[in-house]
């Protein structure tokens, strides 16, 4: 266990170095809505170049702001630097929003170099521009890229898009499969409460993120930490009070017990938290262009890359723990010969 503690300390030190740079993360959907206003609010611009974005984060208990610096190419060839700022009301987790507007429904104010636009103009913009498909089509920077986007054939583009879209869920299923294999290899029984364990960890994530206002590194670390604690504590309780007393009993006993526990957990959450959807603010979701075939651009979000990376790290840590620690050797020895 000392080796495992050392590895955890190293991981904690790396997180302490990396995560502070994530503070003040901008809501990608908020930036997208703000960008789509540029063609309307700057009609003299023949071409718009996004220079940078600024996230001021939450400015009060109820608002957050984003700003976009851009250059507008005018008819006379000038490219003046300009800025637009958008102020949003922060909605509680799970609060209903206008399905037509989405994030735009919380847009409270817009400020350009000429000053703040009036409430009537803002209302008309939200109702007559942001609700229509032309607004998204007019986004001057719909995706980011690492340089020139390579051209490929249509079949290659479709195959790449299918693969990158499946990466996150494949990673999650791989970890669930490893967990099933570990439990079955140790006790020779199937745990049918894994779905509810995942659900409980998800609620832990939401509670941890909401405690820090859904912004910055504190929210990410808190959500991850509370998710791990929730899943591990409930998993330990499951092992101590359900699986251990049933060791040596027929397999049907474990199946019935874990099914009953899954029903108990799901009903407990439904009664205590309600059955409405709980949505977190999007993080790392601005699309990145990979390859293209004409107008078909293959994209992936940074979060879709983070999920497989975290899953791969967890898988490597699991293998290292099973093969390089006393606890892992004992686990494998017992699985081979109880």
Short mmCIF file of N, CA and C in Angstrom, two decimals, residues 14-153:
data_model
loop_
_atom_site.label_atom_id
_atom_site.label_comp_id
_atom_site.label_asym_id
_atom_site.label_seq_id
_atom_site.Cartn_x
_atom_site.Cartn_y
_atom_site.Cartn_z
N UNK A 14 1.00 16.30 -9.87
CA UNK A 14 0.81 16.65 -11.27
C UNK A 14 -0.47 17.44 -11.47
N UNK A 15 -1.56 17.02 -10.81
CA UNK A 15 -2.81 17.75 -10.92
C UNK A 15 -2.68 19.16 -10.36
N UNK A 16 -1.93 19.30 -9.29
CA UNK A 16 -1.74 20.62 -8.70
C UNK A 16 -1.00 21.55 -9.65
N UNK A 17 -0.13 20.99 -10.50
CA UNK A 17 0.60 21.81 -11.45
C UNK A 17 -0.23 22.14 -12.67
N UNK A 18 -1.09 21.19 -13.11
CA UNK A 18 -1.80 21.34 -14.36
C UNK A 18 -3.08 22.13 -14.21
N UNK A 19 -3.88 21.82 -13.17
CA UNK A 19 -5.23 22.35 -13.10
C UNK A 19 -5.32 23.85 -12.85
N UNK A 20 -4.38 24.50 -12.17
CA UNK A 20 -4.54 25.95 -12.03
C UNK A 20 -4.61 26.68 -13.35
N UNK A 21 -4.02 26.13 -14.40
CA UNK A 21 -4.11 26.76 -15.70
C UNK A 21 -5.48 26.67 -16.31
N UNK A 22 -6.37 25.84 -15.72
CA UNK A 22 -7.72 25.70 -16.24
C UNK A 22 -8.67 26.69 -15.60
N UNK A 23 -8.21 27.52 -14.68
CA UNK A 23 -9.09 28.43 -13.97
C UNK A 23 -9.66 29.45 -14.94
N UNK A 24 -10.92 29.83 -14.70
CA UNK A 24 -11.57 30.81 -15.56
C UNK A 24 -11.95 30.25 -16.90
N UNK A 25 -12.33 28.98 -16.98
CA UNK A 25 -12.72 28.37 -18.24
C UNK A 25 -13.97 29.05 -18.78
N UNK A 26 -13.98 29.32 -20.07
CA UNK A 26 -15.14 29.95 -20.68
C UNK A 26 -16.15 28.88 -21.08
N UNK A 27 -17.42 29.21 -20.97
CA UNK A 27 -18.48 28.35 -21.45
C UNK A 27 -18.47 28.43 -22.97
N UNK A 28 -18.20 27.31 -23.63
CA UNK A 28 -18.05 27.32 -25.09
C UNK A 28 -19.34 27.72 -25.78
N UNK A 29 -20.49 27.29 -25.24
CA UNK A 29 -21.77 27.68 -25.84
C UNK A 29 -22.01 29.18 -25.69
N UNK A 30 -21.60 29.75 -24.55
CA UNK A 30 -21.74 31.19 -24.37
C UNK A 30 -20.88 31.95 -25.39
N UNK A 31 -19.66 31.48 -25.64
CA UNK A 31 -18.81 32.10 -26.66
C UNK A 31 -19.41 31.95 -28.05
N UNK A 32 -19.97 30.78 -28.33
CA UNK A 32 -20.58 30.56 -29.65
C UNK A 32 -21.72 31.54 -29.89
N UNK A 33 -22.61 31.69 -28.91
CA UNK A 33 -23.73 32.62 -29.06
C UNK A 33 -23.22 34.04 -29.29
N UNK A 34 -22.20 34.42 -28.53
CA UNK A 34 -21.65 35.76 -28.67
C UNK A 34 -21.04 35.96 -30.06
N UNK A 35 -20.34 34.93 -30.57
CA UNK A 35 -19.73 35.04 -31.91
C UNK A 35 -20.79 35.22 -33.00
N UNK A 36 -21.91 34.52 -32.87
CA UNK A 36 -22.92 34.58 -33.93
C UNK A 36 -23.60 35.94 -34.00
N UNK A 37 -23.40 36.79 -32.99
CA UNK A 37 -23.97 38.14 -33.04
C UNK A 37 -23.13 39.09 -33.88
N UNK A 38 -21.87 38.73 -34.14
CA UNK A 38 -20.95 39.65 -34.81
C UNK A 38 -21.43 40.07 -36.20
N UNK A 39 -21.90 39.16 -37.07
CA UNK A 39 -22.33 39.61 -38.39
C UNK A 39 -23.48 40.60 -38.35
N UNK A 40 -24.33 40.53 -37.32
CA UNK A 40 -25.46 41.45 -37.22
C UNK A 40 -25.05 42.78 -36.61
N UNK A 41 -24.25 42.73 -35.54
CA UNK A 41 -23.87 43.94 -34.84
C UNK A 41 -22.74 44.69 -35.55
N UNK A 42 -22.06 44.05 -36.49
CA UNK A 42 -20.99 44.70 -37.25
C UNK A 42 -21.25 44.47 -38.74
N UNK A 43 -22.33 45.06 -39.27
CA UNK A 43 -22.72 44.76 -40.66
C UNK A 43 -21.74 45.27 -41.70
N UNK A 44 -20.88 46.23 -41.34
CA UNK A 44 -19.92 46.74 -42.32
C UNK A 44 -18.73 45.81 -42.53
N UNK A 45 -18.60 44.80 -41.71
CA UNK A 45 -17.45 43.90 -41.81
C UNK A 45 -17.63 42.94 -42.97
N UNK A 46 -16.66 42.95 -43.87
CA UNK A 46 -16.70 42.00 -44.99
C UNK A 46 -16.17 40.64 -44.55
N UNK A 47 -15.26 40.64 -43.60
CA UNK A 47 -14.69 39.40 -43.07
C UNK A 47 -14.34 39.62 -41.61
N UNK A 48 -14.58 38.59 -40.78
CA UNK A 48 -14.34 38.70 -39.34
C UNK A 48 -13.30 37.67 -38.94
N UNK A 49 -12.26 38.12 -38.25
CA UNK A 49 -11.20 37.24 -37.76
C UNK A 49 -11.19 37.28 -36.23
N UNK A 50 -11.42 36.13 -35.60
CA UNK A 50 -11.40 36.05 -34.15
C UNK A 50 -9.95 36.06 -33.68
N UNK A 51 -9.61 37.02 -32.83
CA UNK A 51 -8.24 37.16 -32.33
C UNK A 51 -8.06 36.45 -31.00
N UNK A 52 -9.02 36.57 -30.11
CA UNK A 52 -8.91 35.94 -28.79
C UNK A 52 -10.21 36.05 -28.04
N UNK A 53 -10.34 35.26 -27.00
CA UNK A 53 -11.53 35.28 -26.16
C UNK A 53 -11.10 35.48 -24.71
N UNK A 54 -11.97 36.10 -23.96
CA UNK A 54 -11.71 36.38 -22.56
C UNK A 54 -12.92 35.92 -21.76
N UNK A 55 -12.66 35.13 -20.71
CA UNK A 55 -13.72 34.69 -19.82
C UNK A 55 -13.49 35.34 -18.47
N UNK A 56 -14.37 36.26 -18.10
CA UNK A 56 -14.23 36.90 -16.81
C UNK A 56 -14.87 36.07 -15.71
N UNK A 57 -15.48 34.92 -16.12
CA UNK A 57 -16.08 34.04 -15.13
C UNK A 57 -17.30 34.68 -14.51
N UNK A 58 -17.65 34.23 -13.34
CA UNK A 58 -18.84 34.74 -12.68
C UNK A 58 -18.51 36.08 -12.04
N UNK A 59 -19.26 37.12 -12.44
CA UNK A 59 -19.02 38.45 -11.92
C UNK A 59 -19.86 38.74 -10.69
N UNK A 60 -20.86 37.95 -10.43
CA UNK A 60 -21.67 38.09 -9.22
C UNK A 60 -22.31 36.75 -8.95
N UNK A 61 -23.24 36.72 -8.02
CA UNK A 61 -23.88 35.45 -7.67
C UNK A 61 -24.78 34.95 -8.78
N UNK A 62 -25.12 35.82 -9.76
CA UNK A 62 -26.11 35.42 -10.76
C UNK A 62 -25.64 35.64 -12.19
N UNK A 63 -24.44 36.13 -12.43
CA UNK A 63 -24.05 36.46 -13.78
C UNK A 63 -22.64 35.98 -14.11
N UNK A 64 -22.40 35.75 -15.41
CA UNK A 64 -21.06 35.46 -15.90
C UNK A 64 -20.89 36.18 -17.23
N UNK A 65 -19.66 36.49 -17.60
CA UNK A 65 -19.41 37.28 -18.80
C UNK A 65 -18.33 36.65 -19.64
N UNK A 66 -18.44 36.82 -20.95
CA UNK A 66 -17.40 36.43 -21.90
C UNK A 66 -17.19 37.60 -22.84
N UNK A 67 -15.98 37.72 -23.36
CA UNK A 67 -15.66 38.79 -24.31
C UNK A 67 -14.86 38.20 -25.46
N UNK A 68 -15.03 38.77 -26.65
CA UNK A 68 -14.35 38.30 -27.86
C UNK A 68 -13.66 39.49 -28.51
N UNK A 69 -12.36 39.36 -28.72
CA UNK A 69 -11.59 40.35 -29.48
C UNK A 69 -11.50 39.87 -30.93
N UNK A 70 -11.80 40.78 -31.87
CA UNK A 70 -11.80 40.37 -33.28
C UNK A 70 -11.37 41.53 -34.16
N UNK A 71 -10.95 41.19 -35.38
CA UNK A 71 -10.64 42.18 -36.39
C UNK A 71 -11.70 42.11 -37.49
N UNK A 72 -12.18 43.25 -37.89
CA UNK A 72 -13.21 43.31 -38.93
C UNK A 72 -12.60 43.95 -40.18
N UNK A 73 -12.59 43.21 -41.29
CA UNK A 73 -12.11 43.74 -42.56
C UNK A 73 -13.24 44.55 -43.20
N UNK A 74 -13.05 45.85 -43.32
CA UNK A 74 -14.08 46.72 -43.88
C UNK A 74 -13.89 46.89 -45.38
N UNK A 75 -14.84 47.59 -46.01
CA UNK A 75 -14.81 47.74 -47.46
C UNK A 75 -13.59 48.54 -47.92
N UNK A 76 -13.10 49.43 -47.08
CA UNK A 76 -11.93 50.23 -47.47
C UNK A 76 -10.62 49.53 -47.14
N UNK A 77 -10.67 48.26 -46.72
CA UNK A 77 -9.46 47.49 -46.49
C UNK A 77 -8.90 47.59 -45.09
N UNK A 78 -9.48 48.40 -44.22
CA UNK A 78 -8.97 48.52 -42.85
C UNK A 78 -9.38 47.31 -42.02
N UNK A 79 -8.56 46.97 -41.02
CA UNK A 79 -8.84 45.84 -40.14
C UNK A 79 -8.74 46.30 -38.68
N UNK A 80 -9.68 47.10 -38.22
CA UNK A 80 -9.60 47.61 -36.85
C UNK A 80 -9.89 46.49 -35.84
N UNK A 81 -9.24 46.60 -34.68
CA UNK A 81 -9.48 45.66 -33.59
C UNK A 81 -10.72 46.11 -32.82
N UNK A 82 -11.61 45.16 -32.55
CA UNK A 82 -12.84 45.46 -31.85
C UNK A 82 -13.10 44.41 -30.78
N UNK A 83 -14.07 44.70 -29.92
CA UNK A 83 -14.43 43.76 -28.85
C UNK A 83 -15.94 43.75 -28.65
N UNK A 84 -16.46 42.56 -28.38
CA UNK A 84 -17.85 42.40 -27.99
C UNK A 84 -17.89 41.62 -26.68
N UNK A 85 -18.73 42.04 -25.76
CA UNK A 85 -18.87 41.38 -24.46
C UNK A 85 -20.33 40.94 -24.28
N UNK A 86 -20.51 39.73 -23.76
CA UNK A 86 -21.84 39.19 -23.53
C UNK A 86 -21.97 38.80 -22.06
N UNK A 87 -23.07 39.19 -21.46
CA UNK A 87 -23.34 38.91 -20.05
C UNK A 87 -24.51 37.94 -19.96
N UNK A 88 -24.32 36.86 -19.20
CA UNK A 88 -25.33 35.81 -19.09
C UNK A 88 -25.77 35.65 -17.64
N UNK A 89 -27.04 35.35 -17.46
CA UNK A 89 -27.54 34.96 -16.14
C UNK A 89 -27.20 33.49 -15.91
N UNK A 90 -26.70 33.16 -14.74
CA UNK A 90 -26.35 31.78 -14.41
C UNK A 90 -27.58 31.07 -13.88
N UNK A 91 -27.97 29.98 -14.54
CA UNK A 91 -29.14 29.22 -14.13
C UNK A 91 -28.75 28.11 -13.17
N UNK A 92 -29.60 27.79 -12.19
CA UNK A 92 -29.33 26.64 -11.32
C UNK A 92 -29.29 25.35 -12.13
N UNK A 93 -28.59 24.35 -11.60
CA UNK A 93 -28.53 23.06 -12.28
C UNK A 93 -29.94 22.50 -12.45
N UNK A 94 -30.24 22.05 -13.68
CA UNK A 94 -31.54 21.46 -13.94
C UNK A 94 -32.64 22.47 -14.19
N UNK A 95 -32.34 23.79 -14.17
CA UNK A 95 -33.37 24.79 -14.40
C UNK A 95 -33.83 24.73 -15.85
N UNK A 96 -35.13 24.88 -16.12
CA UNK A 96 -35.62 24.82 -17.50
C UNK A 96 -35.15 26.02 -18.30
N UNK A 97 -34.81 25.79 -19.57
CA UNK A 97 -34.43 26.87 -20.47
C UNK A 97 -35.28 26.76 -21.72
N UNK A 98 -35.36 27.86 -22.47
CA UNK A 98 -36.09 27.89 -23.72
C UNK A 98 -35.43 26.94 -24.71
N UNK A 99 -36.16 25.93 -25.16
CA UNK A 99 -35.57 24.91 -26.04
C UNK A 99 -35.10 25.53 -27.36
N UNK A 100 -35.76 26.60 -27.83
CA UNK A 100 -35.36 27.21 -29.09
C UNK A 100 -34.06 28.00 -28.95
N UNK A 101 -33.87 28.61 -27.79
CA UNK A 101 -32.73 29.50 -27.60
C UNK A 101 -31.55 28.84 -26.91
N UNK A 102 -31.81 27.87 -26.01
CA UNK A 102 -30.73 27.25 -25.27
C UNK A 102 -30.02 28.27 -24.40
N UNK A 103 -28.68 28.31 -24.54
CA UNK A 103 -27.88 29.25 -23.74
C UNK A 103 -28.29 30.69 -24.02
N UNK A 104 -28.72 30.98 -25.25
CA UNK A 104 -29.09 32.36 -25.60
C UNK A 104 -30.24 32.88 -24.75
N UNK A 105 -31.05 31.99 -24.18
CA UNK A 105 -32.18 32.44 -23.37
C UNK A 105 -31.70 33.14 -22.10
N UNK A 106 -30.46 32.89 -21.68
CA UNK A 106 -29.93 33.53 -20.47
C UNK A 106 -29.09 34.76 -20.79
N UNK A 107 -29.02 35.15 -22.08
CA UNK A 107 -28.24 36.32 -22.47
C UNK A 107 -28.92 37.58 -21.93
N UNK A 108 -28.23 38.32 -21.05
CA UNK A 108 -28.82 39.47 -20.38
C UNK A 108 -28.40 40.81 -20.97
N UNK A 109 -27.18 40.87 -21.49
CA UNK A 109 -26.68 42.15 -22.01
C UNK A 109 -25.58 41.90 -23.01
N UNK A 110 -25.44 42.82 -23.98
CA UNK A 110 -24.38 42.77 -24.98
C UNK A 110 -23.78 44.16 -25.08
N UNK A 111 -22.45 44.24 -25.01
CA UNK A 111 -21.74 45.52 -25.07
C UNK A 111 -20.74 45.46 -26.22
N UNK A 112 -20.80 46.45 -27.11
CA UNK A 112 -19.85 46.58 -28.20
C UNK A 112 -18.99 47.81 -27.96
N UNK A 113 -18.12 48.13 -28.92
CA UNK A 113 -17.28 49.33 -28.80
C UNK A 113 -18.12 50.60 -28.77
N UNK A 114 -19.34 50.53 -29.34
CA UNK A 114 -20.23 51.69 -29.34
C UNK A 114 -21.07 51.79 -28.08
N UNK A 115 -20.98 50.78 -27.19
CA UNK A 115 -21.77 50.80 -25.96
C UNK A 115 -22.73 49.63 -25.90
N UNK A 116 -23.52 49.58 -24.83
CA UNK A 116 -24.48 48.49 -24.65
C UNK A 116 -25.67 48.66 -25.58
N UNK A 117 -26.14 47.54 -26.16
CA UNK A 117 -27.33 47.62 -27.01
C UNK A 117 -28.56 47.64 -26.11
N UNK A 118 -29.63 48.24 -26.61
CA UNK A 118 -30.83 48.40 -25.82
C UNK A 118 -31.58 47.10 -25.60
N UNK A 119 -32.46 47.05 -24.60
CA UNK A 119 -33.20 45.82 -24.30
C UNK A 119 -34.12 45.38 -25.43
N UNK A 120 -34.73 46.33 -26.15
CA UNK A 120 -35.62 45.96 -27.26
C UNK A 120 -34.81 45.30 -28.38
N UNK A 121 -33.67 45.89 -28.72
CA UNK A 121 -32.83 45.31 -29.78
C UNK A 121 -32.32 43.94 -29.36
N UNK A 122 -31.96 43.78 -28.08
CA UNK A 122 -31.50 42.48 -27.60
C UNK A 122 -32.61 41.44 -27.70
N UNK A 123 -33.82 41.84 -27.36
CA UNK A 123 -34.96 40.91 -27.46
C UNK A 123 -35.18 40.48 -28.91
N UNK A 124 -35.13 41.45 -29.83
CA UNK A 124 -35.34 41.12 -31.24
C UNK A 124 -34.21 40.23 -31.77
N UNK A 125 -32.99 40.47 -31.32
CA UNK A 125 -31.88 39.62 -31.72
C UNK A 125 -32.09 38.18 -31.26
N UNK A 126 -32.52 38.01 -30.03
CA UNK A 126 -32.72 36.66 -29.48
C UNK A 126 -33.86 35.95 -30.18
N UNK A 127 -34.95 36.68 -30.44
CA UNK A 127 -36.13 36.03 -31.00
C UNK A 127 -36.05 35.84 -32.51
N UNK A 128 -35.42 36.79 -33.23
CA UNK A 128 -35.45 36.75 -34.69
C UNK A 128 -34.14 36.36 -35.35
N UNK A 129 -33.05 36.28 -34.57
CA UNK A 129 -31.76 35.91 -35.16
C UNK A 129 -31.22 34.62 -34.55
N UNK A 130 -31.14 34.56 -33.23
CA UNK A 130 -30.52 33.42 -32.58
C UNK A 130 -31.38 32.17 -32.65
N UNK A 131 -32.69 32.31 -32.88
CA UNK A 131 -33.55 31.12 -32.97
C UNK A 131 -33.52 30.50 -34.37
N UNK A 132 -32.90 31.15 -35.33
CA UNK A 132 -32.91 30.66 -36.70
C UNK A 132 -31.58 30.03 -37.07
N UNK A 133 -31.62 29.15 -38.04
CA UNK A 133 -30.42 28.44 -38.45
C UNK A 133 -29.36 29.34 -39.04
N UNK A 134 -29.78 30.51 -39.55
CA UNK A 134 -28.81 31.41 -40.18
C UNK A 134 -27.80 31.93 -39.16
N UNK A 135 -28.20 32.01 -37.89
CA UNK A 135 -27.26 32.51 -36.88
C UNK A 135 -26.08 31.56 -36.73
N UNK A 136 -26.36 30.26 -36.59
CA UNK A 136 -25.28 29.29 -36.47
C UNK A 136 -24.44 29.23 -37.73
N UNK A 137 -25.10 29.37 -38.89
CA UNK A 137 -24.35 29.34 -40.15
C UNK A 137 -23.45 30.56 -40.30
N UNK A 138 -23.78 31.65 -39.61
CA UNK A 138 -22.98 32.87 -39.71
C UNK A 138 -21.86 32.92 -38.70
N UNK A 139 -21.66 31.87 -37.91
CA UNK A 139 -20.59 31.84 -36.92
C UNK A 139 -19.25 32.02 -37.62
N UNK A 140 -18.50 33.09 -37.31
CA UNK A 140 -17.23 33.31 -38.02
C UNK A 140 -16.13 32.34 -37.64
N UNK A 141 -16.29 31.60 -36.54
CA UNK A 141 -15.27 30.62 -36.13
C UNK A 141 -15.98 29.40 -35.54
N UNK A 142 -16.66 28.61 -36.38
CA UNK A 142 -17.45 27.49 -35.85
C UNK A 142 -16.61 26.40 -35.20
N UNK A 143 -15.34 26.31 -35.58
CA UNK A 143 -14.47 25.32 -34.95
C UNK A 143 -13.04 25.81 -34.97
N UNK A 144 -12.27 25.21 -34.08
CA UNK A 144 -10.84 25.52 -34.01
C UNK A 144 -10.07 24.46 -34.81
N UNK A 145 -8.82 24.73 -35.10
CA UNK A 145 -8.00 23.76 -35.83
C UNK A 145 -6.54 23.95 -35.43
N UNK A 146 -5.75 22.95 -35.76
CA UNK A 146 -4.33 22.98 -35.46
C UNK A 146 -3.52 23.48 -36.65
N UNK A 147 -4.14 24.15 -37.57
CA UNK A 147 -3.48 24.60 -38.79
C UNK A 147 -4.37 24.26 -39.98
N UNK A 148 -3.77 23.94 -41.09
CA UNK A 148 -4.54 23.57 -42.27
C UNK A 148 -5.22 22.23 -42.06
N UNK A 149 -6.51 22.16 -42.38
CA UNK A 149 -7.28 20.93 -42.22
C UNK A 149 -7.09 20.07 -43.47
N UNK A 150 -6.53 18.86 -43.34
CA UNK A 150 -6.26 18.03 -44.53
C UNK A 150 -7.54 17.61 -45.25
N UNK A 151 -7.45 17.48 -46.57
CA UNK A 151 -8.56 16.99 -47.37
C UNK A 151 -8.45 15.48 -47.53
N UNK A 152 -9.58 14.78 -47.34
CA UNK A 152 -9.63 13.32 -47.48
C UNK A 152 -10.86 12.96 -48.29
N UNK A 153 -11.00 11.67 -48.58
CA UNK A 153 -12.18 11.21 -49.31
C UNK A 153 -13.39 11.18 -48.38
#
